[in-house]
Amino acid sequence: MVVLDFFPILLTLFLGLGLAFVLSRLLTRKNPANLPKGTMGWPLCGETLALLKPHRSNSMGFFLQQRCSRYGKIFKSHLFGYPAIVSCDYDFNMFILQNEGKLFRASYPTAMHDILGKFSLLHITGDLHKKLRNIAVSFITVSKSTPSFLHCVEKFSISMMESWKDRKEIGFHKDIRKFTLDLMVNTLMGIEPDEPVASKILKLFRTYMKGFVSLPLHFPGSPYSKAVKAREKLSSTVREIIKEKEKEMNVEIARKEDFLDVILSKRRLSDDETVSIVLDILLGGYETTSTLISLIVYFLAHSPVAFESLKKEHEVIRRSKEDGKPLDWEDYQKMEFTINVISESMRCGNVVKFVHRKALEDVKYKEYVIPSGWKVLPMFTGAHLDASLHENPFEFNPWRWSSDKTTSKKMMPFGGGARLCPGAELAKVVIAFFLHHLVLNYRWKIKADEYPVAYPYVEFQRGLQLEVEPAEQTISKKEEAWN
């Protein structure tokens, strides 16, 4: 679990942001009269401290609530050292995302480039972004329904269930992070969890993630500095794996084909690009997928009716399998309520609170003008918890997805436009298969008064400690036979 001494670190950070603030004030021309309303906050730090103040991830937080109430869903501010437009308006958010590369482009803080790498999909633009994203999408699209991938997901899920068999308490968030990383390392590079290199990658990735969600204070021993070094070591590890695979390809050793095999066989990417795309997918699988599963477990613990409905759906699916056969793509397509639970957890839990964009030119939107060079922050939380879009928006209600077929058009948990998350559908398959075994094998309750906190990344302060007990139906011997 990531623990931050939040405000002392932030105050230190903004000493460094002071120069950026002064320069932006000098370089920014006089504000036009038709800017959205809002305030620019304190000198030097603007309103960044208020924006990043931790709060429940299933709430908007005081910063957004107060400013939306005072100024409306679109307002101006000064964030991350630059003048900015903040949007909690769904239509404007979609306008921003759909005009990627035309009117707006990704504009993450410069310090993130060191930790993400030169070719990360998060910040590269233009033809290079299109090329790397298309490669990721093509592999994921093919992989998500193949028997080999589905079998792998189920095998890892059952292994996780078995590891809890004699335990009464578990640290769920930590365990599920290991599950998702082991699965992705296996899928991407063909590495089994018991191989030494798997433990090495897990350790490095934990260090990397602690720095990824920390502040960019680059001094020896800081989480950020450790993360930059961890990424360098991760890159070296992937390069070593690439060399081994190239040797195996030359002698044509028979083995299961993974993502790296596919990439290397086509020779379309440089080694740097290959390493970066592997680490990007690992980042998504490790952090966002595991966090979403944790949110689902949290919400189900507070909604017994939803839990029972979910369990009944999976009992029907399990009874339809002859001789305990593994799940397949047709089974996944029957998991309608499961997908509703996943979607509602994304809407309520807000794994990704906002993204960073910048206006490439003066942009006119309705009565507003967004000046060229200004930061633009589409706040997904604002749209997901908007009472004008979702009835009783703070209520966890998976059934809304069945009763209102337009719900999916009112949220954007995976972003949108040219930067729509390439692994979105793959993540849903992984989560659905994991939930199948979880609800059929266990019941749980949250041990302490815990809730998901937005930092703005989502974290559980105690690691989501659960008290677990076996459900009526346990893993059958027939299932173990094909595992």
Coordinates of C-alpha atoms in Angstrom, one line a residue:
M1 CA 0.0 0.0 0.0
V2 CA 1.2 3.5 -0.8
V3 CA 1.4 5.8 2.1
L4 CA 2.1 9.5 1.5
D5 CA 2.9 12.2 3.9
F6 CA 0.8 14.2 1.5
F7 CA 0.9 17.9 2.3
P8 CA 4.6 18.4 3.4
I9 CA 5.7 16.8 0.2
L10 CA 3.3 18.9 -1.9
L11 CA 4.5 22.1 -0.3
T12 CA 8.1 21.2 -1.2
L13 CA 7.0 20.4 -4.8
F14 CA 5.5 23.8 -5.3
L15 CA 8.7 25.6 -4.5
G16 CA 9.8 24.1 -7.8
L17 CA 6.6 25.0 -9.5
G18 CA 7.0 28.6 -8.6
L19 CA 9.2 29.4 -11.6
A20 CA 6.8 27.7 -14.0
F21 CA 4.0 29.8 -12.5
V22 CA 5.9 33.0 -12.9
L23 CA 6.9 32.2 -16.5
S24 CA 3.3 31.1 -17.4
R25 CA 2.0 34.4 -16.1
L26 CA 4.5 36.3 -18.2
L27 CA 3.9 34.3 -21.3
T28 CA 0.1 34.1 -21.0
R29 CA -1.6 37.0 -22.8
K30 CA -4.4 38.9 -21.2
N31 CA -7.4 36.7 -20.5
P32 CA -10.2 37.1 -22.9
A33 CA -13.6 38.2 -21.6
N34 CA -15.3 34.9 -22.5
L35 CA -13.2 32.6 -20.3
P36 CA -15.3 30.4 -17.9
K37 CA -15.7 31.8 -14.4
G38 CA -13.3 30.7 -11.7
T39 CA -10.3 31.7 -9.6
M40 CA -6.6 31.2 -10.1
G41 CA -5.8 30.5 -6.4
W42 CA -2.7 31.3 -4.4
P43 CA 0.5 32.6 -5.9
L44 CA 3.0 29.9 -7.0
C45 CA 0.8 26.8 -6.3
G46 CA -2.5 28.0 -7.7
E47 CA -5.2 25.6 -6.7
T48 CA -3.3 22.3 -7.1
L49 CA -3.2 21.5 -3.4
A50 CA -7.0 21.7 -3.2
L51 CA -7.5 19.6 -6.3
L52 CA -5.3 16.8 -5.1
K53 CA -6.6 16.7 -1.5
P54 CA -7.5 13.1 -0.8
H55 CA -11.2 12.2 -0.6
R56 CA -13.5 9.3 -1.2
S57 CA -13.2 8.1 -4.8
N58 CA -17.0 7.5 -4.9
S59 CA -17.5 11.3 -4.3
M60 CA -16.6 14.4 -6.2
G61 CA -14.5 15.8 -3.4
F62 CA -14.7 19.3 -1.9
F63 CA -12.8 21.0 -4.6
L64 CA -15.1 20.0 -7.5
Q65 CA -18.3 20.2 -5.4
Q66 CA -17.5 23.8 -4.3
R67 CA -16.4 25.1 -7.7
C68 CA -19.2 23.5 -9.7
S69 CA -21.7 24.9 -7.3
R70 CA -20.2 28.4 -7.5
Y71 CA -19.0 28.6 -11.2
G72 CA -20.8 25.8 -13.1
K73 CA -19.5 22.5 -14.6
I74 CA -16.8 24.3 -16.6
F75 CA -14.5 26.7 -14.7
K76 CA -11.0 28.2 -14.9
S77 CA -8.2 27.6 -12.4
H78 CA -4.4 27.4 -12.1
L79 CA -3.1 23.9 -11.8
F80 CA 0.2 22.1 -12.0
G81 CA 2.0 25.4 -12.7
Y82 CA -0.3 26.5 -15.6
P83 CA -3.6 28.3 -16.2
A84 CA -6.2 25.6 -16.7
I85 CA -9.8 24.9 -17.7
V86 CA -11.5 22.2 -15.6
S87 CA -14.5 20.4 -17.0
C88 CA -17.1 18.3 -15.1
D89 CA -19.4 18.6 -18.2
Y90 CA -19.9 15.3 -20.0
D91 CA -20.4 16.9 -23.5
F92 CA -17.4 19.1 -23.2
N93 CA -15.3 16.2 -21.9
M94 CA -16.2 14.2 -25.0
F95 CA -15.5 17.2 -27.2
I96 CA -12.0 17.4 -25.7
L97 CA -11.3 13.6 -26.1
Q98 CA -12.7 13.4 -29.6
N99 CA -10.5 16.2 -30.8
E100 CA -7.2 14.7 -29.7
G101 CA -4.4 15.8 -32.0
K102 CA -6.7 18.4 -33.6
L103 CA -7.6 21.0 -31.0
F104 CA -6.0 19.3 -27.9
R105 CA -3.2 17.0 -27.1
A106 CA -1.9 15.0 -24.1
S107 CA 0.0 17.2 -21.8
Y108 CA 1.2 15.4 -18.7
P109 CA 3.7 17.0 -16.3
T110 CA 7.2 16.9 -17.7
A111 CA 8.4 14.9 -14.7
M112 CA 6.1 12.0 -15.6
H113 CA 8.0 11.5 -18.9
D114 CA 11.1 10.3 -17.0
I115 CA 9.1 7.8 -15.1
L116 CA 7.0 6.6 -18.0
G117 CA 9.7 6.6 -20.7
K118 CA 10.2 8.2 -24.0
F119 CA 7.7 6.1 -25.9
S120 CA 4.8 5.7 -23.4
L121 CA 1.4 5.7 -25.0
L122 CA 0.3 8.1 -22.3
H123 CA 2.2 11.1 -23.7
I124 CA 3.4 10.3 -27.2
T125 CA 1.4 11.9 -30.0
G126 CA 0.7 11.7 -33.8
D127 CA 1.7 8.9 -36.0
L128 CA 3.9 7.2 -33.4
H129 CA 1.0 7.0 -30.9
K130 CA -1.3 5.6 -33.6
K131 CA 1.3 3.0 -34.6
L132 CA 2.0 1.7 -31.1
R133 CA -1.7 1.9 -30.0
N134 CA -2.8 -0.1 -33.1
I135 CA -0.3 -2.9 -32.3
A136 CA -1.6 -3.1 -28.7
V137 CA -5.2 -3.1 -29.8
S138 CA -4.7 -5.7 -32.5
F139 CA -3.1 -8.1 -30.0
I140 CA -5.6 -7.5 -27.3
T141 CA -8.6 -7.8 -29.7
V142 CA -7.4 -11.3 -30.9
S143 CA -6.2 -12.5 -27.4
K144 CA -9.3 -11.7 -25.3
S145 CA -11.4 -14.5 -26.8
T146 CA -8.8 -17.2 -27.4
P147 CA -9.1 -20.5 -25.4
S148 CA -5.4 -20.2 -24.4
F149 CA -5.9 -16.8 -22.8
L150 CA -9.2 -17.6 -21.2
H151 CA -7.8 -20.8 -19.8
C152 CA -4.8 -18.9 -18.4
V153 CA -7.1 -16.3 -16.7
E154 CA -9.2 -19.1 -15.1
K155 CA -6.1 -21.1 -14.0
F156 CA -4.7 -18.0 -12.2
S157 CA -8.1 -17.2 -10.7
I158 CA -8.4 -20.7 -9.2
S159 CA -4.9 -20.5 -7.9
M160 CA -5.8 -17.4 -6.1
M161 CA -8.9 -19.0 -4.6
E162 CA -6.8 -21.9 -3.4
S163 CA -4.3 -19.6 -1.7
W164 CA -7.1 -18.3 0.5
K165 CA -8.5 -21.7 1.4
D166 CA -7.2 -22.0 5.0
R167 CA -7.2 -18.2 5.7
K168 CA -9.8 -16.2 7.6
E169 CA -8.4 -12.8 6.8
I170 CA -6.7 -11.5 3.6
G171 CA -5.2 -8.2 2.4
F172 CA -7.2 -8.2 -0.8
H173 CA -5.7 -5.3 -2.6
K174 CA -2.2 -6.6 -2.3
D175 CA -3.2 -10.1 -3.4
I176 CA -5.2 -9.0 -6.4
R177 CA -2.3 -6.8 -7.6
K178 CA -0.1 -9.9 -7.6
F179 CA -2.8 -11.8 -9.4
T180 CA -3.1 -9.2 -12.2
L181 CA 0.7 -8.7 -12.6
D182 CA 1.4 -12.4 -12.7
L183 CA -1.3 -12.8 -15.3
M184 CA 0.0 -10.0 -17.5
V185 CA 3.6 -11.1 -17.2
N186 CA 2.6 -14.5 -18.3
T187 CA 0.4 -13.3 -21.2
L188 CA 2.9 -10.7 -22.4
M189 CA 6.2 -12.5 -21.9
G190 CA 5.3 -16.2 -21.2
I191 CA 6.8 -16.1 -17.7
E192 CA 5.3 -18.3 -15.0
P193 CA 4.7 -16.9 -11.5
D194 CA 7.2 -19.4 -9.9
E195 CA 10.1 -18.3 -12.1
P196 CA 12.7 -16.1 -10.4
V197 CA 12.3 -13.3 -13.0
A198 CA 8.6 -13.0 -12.1
S199 CA 9.4 -12.2 -8.5
K200 CA 12.0 -9.7 -9.7
I201 CA 9.5 -7.9 -11.9
L202 CA 6.9 -7.8 -9.1
K203 CA 9.3 -6.2 -6.7
L204 CA 10.5 -3.7 -9.3
F205 CA 6.9 -2.9 -10.3
R206 CA 5.9 -2.2 -6.7
T207 CA 8.8 0.3 -6.4
Y208 CA 7.8 1.8 -9.8
M209 CA 4.2 2.3 -8.7
K210 CA 5.1 3.9 -5.4
G211 CA 7.0 6.5 -7.4
F212 CA 4.5 6.8 -10.1
V213 CA 1.9 8.0 -7.6
S214 CA 4.3 10.1 -5.7
L215 CA 5.5 13.7 -6.4
P216 CA 8.5 14.4 -8.7
L217 CA 11.1 15.1 -6.1
H218 CA 14.3 13.8 -7.7
F219 CA 16.8 13.3 -4.9
P220 CA 18.5 10.1 -3.7
G221 CA 16.2 7.9 -1.8
S222 CA 12.9 9.6 -2.8
P223 CA 10.1 7.4 -4.1
Y224 CA 10.3 9.2 -7.4
S225 CA 14.0 8.7 -7.8
K226 CA 13.6 5.0 -6.8
A227 CA 10.9 4.6 -9.4
V228 CA 13.0 6.1 -12.2
K229 CA 15.7 3.6 -11.3
A230 CA 13.1 0.8 -11.1
R231 CA 11.8 1.6 -14.6
E232 CA 15.4 1.4 -15.9
K233 CA 15.8 -2.0 -14.3
L234 CA 12.4 -3.2 -15.7
S235 CA 13.5 -2.0 -19.1
S236 CA 16.7 -4.0 -18.8
T237 CA 14.8 -7.1 -17.7
V238 CA 12.5 -6.9 -20.7
R239 CA 15.4 -6.4 -23.0
E240 CA 17.0 -9.6 -21.6
I241 CA 13.8 -11.5 -22.2
I242 CA 13.7 -10.1 -25.8
K243 CA 17.2 -11.4 -26.4
E244 CA 16.3 -14.8 -25.1
K245 CA 13.2 -15.0 -27.3
E246 CA 15.2 -13.9 -30.3
K247 CA 17.6 -16.8 -29.7
E248 CA 14.7 -19.3 -29.3
M249 CA 13.1 -18.0 -32.5
N250 CA 16.3 -18.6 -34.4
V251 CA 16.3 -22.3 -33.4
E252 CA 12.5 -22.6 -33.7
I253 CA 11.7 -23.9 -30.2
A254 CA 8.1 -24.9 -29.8
R255 CA 6.3 -22.9 -27.1
K256 CA 3.1 -21.0 -26.4
E257 CA 3.1 -17.7 -28.4
D258 CA 2.8 -14.6 -26.2
F259 CA 2.7 -10.8 -27.0
L260 CA 6.4 -10.5 -27.3
D261 CA 6.6 -13.4 -29.7
V262 CA 4.1 -11.7 -31.9
I263 CA 5.8 -8.4 -31.8
L264 CA 9.3 -9.8 -32.5
S265 CA 8.1 -12.0 -35.4
K266 CA 6.7 -8.9 -37.2
R267 CA 9.8 -6.8 -36.6
R268 CA 7.8 -3.6 -36.8
L269 CA 9.1 -1.9 -33.6
S270 CA 12.5 -0.9 -32.2
D271 CA 13.6 -2.4 -29.0
D272 CA 12.8 0.8 -27.1
E273 CA 9.3 0.9 -28.5
T274 CA 8.8 -2.8 -27.7
V275 CA 9.9 -2.3 -24.1
S276 CA 7.7 0.7 -23.7
I277 CA 4.6 -0.9 -24.9
V278 CA 5.1 -4.0 -22.7
L279 CA 5.6 -1.8 -19.6
D280 CA 2.5 0.3 -20.5
I281 CA 0.3 -2.8 -20.7
L282 CA 1.8 -4.1 -17.5
L283 CA 1.0 -0.7 -15.8
G284 CA -2.6 -0.9 -16.9
G285 CA -3.0 -4.6 -15.9
Y286 CA -1.3 -4.1 -12.6
E287 CA -2.8 -0.9 -11.4
T288 CA -6.2 -0.1 -13.0
T289 CA -7.5 -3.7 -13.4
S290 CA -6.5 -4.7 -9.8
T291 CA -8.0 -1.4 -8.4
L292 CA -11.2 -2.0 -10.3
I293 CA -11.5 -5.6 -8.9
S294 CA -10.9 -4.2 -5.4
L295 CA -13.6 -1.6 -5.9
I296 CA -16.1 -4.3 -7.0
V297 CA -15.3 -6.3 -3.9
Y298 CA -15.8 -3.2 -1.8
F299 CA -19.2 -2.3 -3.4
L300 CA -20.5 -5.9 -3.3
A301 CA -19.6 -6.1 0.4
H302 CA -22.0 -3.2 0.9
S303 CA -24.7 -4.5 -1.4
P304 CA -25.8 -8.1 -0.4
V305 CA -28.6 -8.0 -3.0
A306 CA -26.2 -7.3 -5.8
F307 CA -23.9 -10.0 -4.5
E308 CA -26.7 -12.6 -4.5
S309 CA -27.8 -11.6 -8.0
L310 CA -24.2 -11.9 -9.2
K311 CA -23.8 -15.3 -7.6
K312 CA -27.0 -16.6 -9.1
E313 CA -25.8 -15.7 -12.6
H314 CA -22.6 -17.6 -12.1
E315 CA -24.3 -20.6 -10.6
V316 CA -26.4 -20.9 -13.7
I317 CA -23.3 -20.7 -15.9
R318 CA -21.5 -23.3 -13.7
R319 CA -24.4 -25.7 -13.9
S320 CA -24.3 -25.5 -17.7
K321 CA -20.8 -26.8 -17.8
E322 CA -20.5 -30.5 -18.3
D323 CA -17.9 -32.4 -16.2
G324 CA -16.5 -29.1 -14.8
K325 CA -15.2 -27.9 -18.2
P326 CA -13.4 -24.5 -18.2
L327 CA -15.2 -21.3 -19.0
D328 CA -15.2 -20.2 -22.6
W329 CA -16.1 -17.1 -24.7
E330 CA -19.8 -18.1 -24.9
D331 CA -19.9 -18.2 -21.1
Y332 CA -18.5 -14.7 -20.9
Q333 CA -21.2 -13.4 -23.2
K334 CA -23.8 -14.8 -20.8
M335 CA -22.4 -12.7 -17.9
E336 CA -24.8 -9.7 -18.4
F337 CA -25.2 -8.8 -14.8
T338 CA -21.5 -9.2 -14.2
I339 CA -20.8 -6.6 -16.8
N340 CA -23.3 -4.3 -15.2
V341 CA -21.5 -4.7 -11.8
I342 CA -18.2 -4.0 -13.5
S343 CA -19.6 -0.9 -15.3
E344 CA -21.3 0.4 -12.2
S345 CA -18.1 0.0 -10.1
M346 CA -16.2 2.0 -12.7
R347 CA -18.9 4.8 -12.6
C348 CA -19.0 4.9 -8.8
G349 CA -15.3 4.2 -8.0
N350 CA -13.6 6.4 -10.6
V351 CA -10.3 4.5 -11.1
V352 CA -9.1 7.4 -13.3
K353 CA -10.3 10.8 -12.0
F354 CA -9.0 13.0 -14.8
V355 CA -6.6 13.2 -17.7
H356 CA -4.2 16.0 -18.8
R357 CA -4.7 17.9 -22.1
K358 CA -3.6 21.2 -23.6
A359 CA -5.3 23.4 -26.1
L360 CA -3.3 23.6 -29.4
E361 CA -5.0 26.8 -30.5
D362 CA -7.8 29.1 -29.3
V363 CA -10.8 26.8 -29.0
K364 CA -14.3 28.0 -29.0
Y365 CA -16.9 25.9 -27.2
K366 CA -20.4 27.3 -26.9
E367 CA -20.0 30.7 -25.2
Y368 CA -16.4 30.0 -24.0
V369 CA -13.0 30.4 -25.5
I370 CA -10.1 28.3 -24.2
P371 CA -6.8 30.1 -25.0
S372 CA -4.1 28.3 -26.8
G373 CA -1.5 26.7 -24.5
W374 CA -3.9 26.4 -21.5
K375 CA -4.2 23.1 -19.7
V376 CA -7.5 21.4 -20.0
L377 CA -8.6 18.8 -17.4
P378 CA -11.6 16.6 -18.3
M379 CA -12.9 15.4 -14.9
F380 CA -14.5 11.9 -15.4
T381 CA -15.7 12.0 -11.8
G382 CA -17.8 15.0 -12.4
A383 CA -19.7 13.3 -15.3
H384 CA -20.0 9.9 -13.5
L385 CA -21.6 11.5 -10.4
D386 CA -23.8 14.0 -12.2
A387 CA -27.4 13.8 -11.0
S388 CA -28.6 15.2 -14.3
L389 CA -27.1 12.1 -16.1
H390 CA -27.5 9.4 -13.4
E391 CA -30.5 9.0 -11.0
N392 CA -29.2 8.8 -7.4
P393 CA -25.6 9.0 -8.7
F394 CA -23.9 8.1 -5.4
E395 CA -25.9 4.9 -5.1
F396 CA -24.3 1.6 -6.3
N397 CA -27.0 0.3 -8.5
P398 CA -25.9 -2.2 -11.2
W399 CA -29.5 -2.6 -12.4
R400 CA -29.5 0.9 -13.8
W401 CA -27.5 -0.5 -16.7
S402 CA -30.4 -2.8 -17.7
S403 CA -33.2 -0.3 -17.1
D404 CA -31.5 2.6 -18.9
K405 CA -29.7 1.5 -22.0
T406 CA -28.2 5.0 -22.5
T407 CA -26.1 4.8 -19.2
S408 CA -23.1 3.6 -21.2
K409 CA -23.2 6.8 -23.2
K410 CA -23.0 8.9 -20.1
M411 CA -19.7 7.8 -18.7
M412 CA -16.1 7.5 -19.9
P413 CA -14.1 5.4 -17.5
F414 CA -11.6 4.3 -20.2
G415 CA -11.2 7.8 -21.7
G416 CA -12.3 8.3 -25.3
G417 CA -11.4 9.2 -28.8
A418 CA -7.9 8.3 -30.1
R419 CA -6.7 7.6 -26.6
L420 CA -9.5 5.2 -25.6
C421 CA -7.8 2.6 -23.3
P422 CA -6.7 -0.3 -25.6
G423 CA -7.1 -2.9 -22.8
A424 CA -10.6 -2.0 -21.8
E425 CA -12.3 -5.2 -23.1
L426 CA -9.5 -7.4 -22.0
A427 CA -9.8 -6.1 -18.5
K428 CA -13.5 -6.9 -18.4
V429 CA -12.9 -10.5 -19.4
V430 CA -10.2 -11.0 -16.7
I431 CA -12.5 -9.4 -14.1
A432 CA -15.6 -11.4 -15.1
F433 CA -13.7 -14.8 -15.0
F434 CA -12.2 -13.9 -11.6
L435 CA -15.6 -12.9 -10.2
H436 CA -17.0 -16.2 -11.4
H437 CA -14.7 -18.1 -9.0
L438 CA -14.8 -15.5 -6.3
V439 CA -18.5 -15.4 -5.7
L440 CA -18.9 -19.2 -6.1
N441 CA -16.2 -19.9 -3.5
Y442 CA -16.3 -17.1 -0.9
R443 CA -18.3 -14.7 1.0
W444 CA -16.6 -11.7 2.6
K445 CA -17.0 -8.6 4.7
I446 CA -14.7 -5.6 5.2
K447 CA -12.8 -5.9 8.4
A448 CA -12.5 -2.2 9.3
D449 CA -14.2 1.0 8.4
E450 CA -12.5 1.4 5.1
Y451 CA -13.3 3.1 1.8
P452 CA -11.6 3.9 -1.5
V453 CA -9.6 7.1 -1.4
A454 CA -8.7 9.3 -4.4
Y455 CA -5.1 10.7 -4.2
P456 CA -6.2 11.2 -7.2
Y457 CA -5.2 7.6 -7.9
V458 CA -7.4 5.2 -5.9
E459 CA -6.0 3.5 -2.8
F460 CA -7.3 1.6 0.2
Q461 CA -5.6 2.9 3.3
R462 CA -5.6 -0.5 5.0
G463 CA -5.2 -2.6 1.9
L464 CA -8.8 -3.6 1.9
Q465 CA -8.6 -6.2 4.7
L466 CA -11.3 -8.8 4.4
E467 CA -12.7 -11.5 6.6
V468 CA -13.5 -14.4 4.3
E469 CA -15.4 -17.7 4.6
P470 CA -16.1 -20.4 2.1
A471 CA -19.3 -20.2 0.2
E472 CA -21.7 -23.2 -0.2
Q473 CA -20.1 -24.2 -3.4
T474 CA -16.3 -24.8 -3.5
I475 CA -13.9 -25.5 -6.3
S476 CA -14.8 -28.9 -7.6
K477 CA -12.3 -31.8 -8.2
K478 CA -13.3 -31.8 -11.8
E479 CA -12.2 -28.2 -12.2
E480 CA -8.9 -29.0 -10.5
A481 CA -8.5 -31.9 -13.0
W482 CA -8.2 -29.6 -16.0
N483 CA -6.1 -26.9 -14.1

